Amino acid sequence: MTIFDKVIRFINKGHGFENIMKNVKLIAAEKGRCWAEFKVTEEHLNYMNGLHGGYSATIVDKYTSAALHTIIDDDFMDVTVNLNMSYLKGAKLGDTVLIDSRSLKVGQNLAFLEAYLKNKQTNEYLKGAKLGDTVLIDSRSLKVGQNLAFLEAYLKNKQTNELLVYGSQLLFLVPPKERKS
């Protein structure tokens, strides 16, 4: 089996929430690396009509794992422990986005992975629980300034109070008078 076929098999194992990535197409794969692309459609947009950061994060999560699966055995599973995103520039409706994902270091229990998203037309970087469980979301603004907000959120299993996800975010606040229509 080729590395490309191995990655396709890994991607096709996805189900449920991962179905939102049905339009992402694998372009190439080699040991420790893979490339994919997708066209930004209406379903990928945020309320400001740009590529939604959550969609970008989901793609980074899946395709860094795909790069990892070019190296590890098929029977291994991976779970994201930490995912950091930096959004440098947005993408808009109709843009084609390229994904370049890599395995930087793979140890016995941890793998360090990275991915870059680029606008295909401009070549600019975008960077940009178990089924049935009830999840509590505790989110807070740590500090909000004139242009920046520091935020964090905890997702806990309501039944066990077990921490499921911790996330932090730094937001740049765009005043209404500076927004482009």
PDB file of C-alpha atoms in Angstrom, residues 28-97:
ATOM      1  CA  ALA A  28      -0.069  14.287  -2.031  1.00  0.00           C
ATOM      2  CA  ALA A  29       1.523  12.380   0.836  1.00  0.00           C
ATOM      3  CA  GLU A  30       5.000  11.232   1.764  1.00  0.00           C
ATOM      4  CA  LYS A  31       6.582   9.954   4.954  1.00  0.00           C
ATOM      5  CA  GLY A  32       5.795  12.495   7.678  1.00  0.00           C
ATOM      6  CA  ARG A  33       3.939  14.940   5.463  1.00  0.00           C
ATOM      7  CA  CYS A  34       0.769  15.441   3.459  1.00  0.00           C
ATOM      8  CA  TRP A  35      -0.892  18.144   1.387  1.00  0.00           C
ATOM      9  CA  ALA A  36      -4.567  18.797   0.772  1.00  0.00           C
ATOM     10  CA  GLU A  37      -6.825  21.567  -0.505  1.00  0.00           C
ATOM     11  CA  PHE A  38     -10.402  22.781  -0.330  1.00  0.00           C
ATOM     12  CA  LYS A  39     -12.512  25.576  -1.742  1.00  0.00           C
ATOM     13  CA  VAL A  40     -14.199  27.887   0.784  1.00  0.00           C
ATOM     14  CA  THR A  41     -17.982  27.552   0.469  1.00  0.00           C
ATOM     15  CA  GLU A  42     -20.930  29.119   2.331  1.00  0.00           C
ATOM     16  CA  GLU A  43     -20.915  26.378   4.991  1.00  0.00           C
ATOM     17  CA  HIS A  44     -17.328  27.311   5.987  1.00  0.00           C
ATOM     18  CA  LEU A  45     -18.033  30.993   6.685  1.00  0.00           C
ATOM     19  CA  ASN A  46     -18.230  32.811  10.003  1.00  0.00           C
ATOM     20  CA  TYR A  47     -20.610  35.699  10.718  1.00  0.00           C
ATOM     21  CA  MET A  48     -18.146  38.125   9.061  1.00  0.00           C
ATOM     22  CA  ASN A  49     -18.212  36.051   5.835  1.00  0.00           C
ATOM     23  CA  GLY A  50     -14.657  34.767   6.260  1.00  0.00           C
ATOM     24  CA  LEU A  51     -13.367  31.234   6.743  1.00  0.00           C
ATOM     25  CA  HIS A  52     -14.465  30.129  10.231  1.00  0.00           C
ATOM     26  CA  GLY A  53     -11.577  29.601  12.656  1.00  0.00           C
ATOM     27  CA  GLY A  54     -13.223  26.473  14.056  1.00  0.00           C
ATOM     28  CA  TYR A  55     -13.307  24.927  10.593  1.00  0.00           C
ATOM     29  CA  SER A  56      -9.624  25.762  10.120  1.00  0.00           C
ATOM     30  CA  ALA A  57      -8.785  24.220  13.510  1.00  0.00           C
ATOM     31  CA  THR A  58     -10.703  21.046  12.632  1.00  0.00           C
ATOM     32  CA  ILE A  59      -8.753  20.709   9.383  1.00  0.00           C
ATOM     33  CA  VAL A  60      -5.427  21.311  11.146  1.00  0.00           C
ATOM     34  CA  ASP A  61      -6.357  18.674  13.742  1.00  0.00           C
ATOM     35  CA  LYS A  62      -7.307  16.060  11.115  1.00  0.00           C
ATOM     36  CA  TYR A  63      -4.517  16.663   8.620  1.00  0.00           C
ATOM     37  CA  THR A  64      -1.696  16.844  11.174  1.00  0.00           C
ATOM     38  CA  SER A  65      -2.987  13.459  12.341  1.00  0.00           C
ATOM     39  CA  ALA A  66      -2.948  12.339   8.707  1.00  0.00           C
ATOM     40  CA  ALA A  67       0.739  13.310   8.474  1.00  0.00           C
ATOM     41  CA  LEU A  68       1.364  11.307  11.647  1.00  0.00           C
ATOM     42  CA  HIS A  69      -0.392   8.278  10.152  1.00  0.00           C
ATOM     43  CA  THR A  70       2.130   8.238   7.295  1.00  0.00           C
ATOM     44  CA  ILE A  71       4.638   7.114   9.954  1.00  0.00           C
ATOM     45  CA  ILE A  72       2.775   5.102  12.596  1.00  0.00           C
ATOM     46  CA  ASP A  73       1.047   1.731  12.263  1.00  0.00           C
ATOM     47  CA  ASP A  74      -2.608   1.713  11.241  1.00  0.00           C
ATOM     48  CA  ASP A  75      -3.725   0.223  14.551  1.00  0.00           C
ATOM     49  CA  PHE A  76      -2.481   3.256  16.532  1.00  0.00           C
ATOM     50  CA  MET A  77      -4.987   5.936  17.462  1.00  0.00           C
ATOM     51  CA  ASP A  78      -4.192   9.545  18.246  1.00  0.00           C
ATOM     52  CA  VAL A  79      -5.920  12.065  20.498  1.00  0.00           C
ATOM     53  CA  THR A  80      -5.215  15.779  20.400  1.00  0.00           C
ATOM     54  CA  VAL A  81      -3.658  17.003  23.646  1.00  0.00           C
ATOM     55  CA  ASN A  82      -2.917  20.594  22.640  1.00  0.00           C
ATOM     56  CA  LEU A  83      -3.907  22.510  19.529  1.00  0.00           C
ATOM     57  CA  ASN A  84      -2.693  26.066  19.003  1.00  0.00           C
ATOM     58  CA  MET A  85      -3.801  28.218  16.120  1.00  0.00           C
ATOM     59  CA  SER A  86      -2.507  31.562  14.899  1.00  0.00           C
ATOM     60  CA  TYR A  87      -4.755  33.269  12.378  1.00  0.00           C
ATOM     61  CA  LEU A  88      -2.595  35.572  10.263  1.00  0.00           C
ATOM     62  CA  LYS A  89      -4.950  36.285   7.388  1.00  0.00           C
ATOM     63  CA  GLY A  90      -8.457  35.244   6.446  1.00  0.00           C
ATOM     64  CA  ALA A  91      -9.872  33.433   3.452  1.00  0.00           C
ATOM     65  CA  LYS A  92     -13.129  34.354   1.769  1.00  0.00           C
ATOM     66  CA  LEU A  93     -15.868  32.644  -0.183  1.00  0.00           C
ATOM     67  CA  GLY A  94     -14.476  31.014  -3.322  1.00  0.00           C
ATOM     68  CA  ASP A  95     -10.833  30.972  -2.192  1.00  0.00           C
ATOM     69  CA  THR A  96      -8.964  27.687  -2.523  1.00  0.00           C
ATOM     70  CA  VAL A  97      -6.976  26.851   0.605  1.00  0.00           C
TER      71      VAL A  97
END
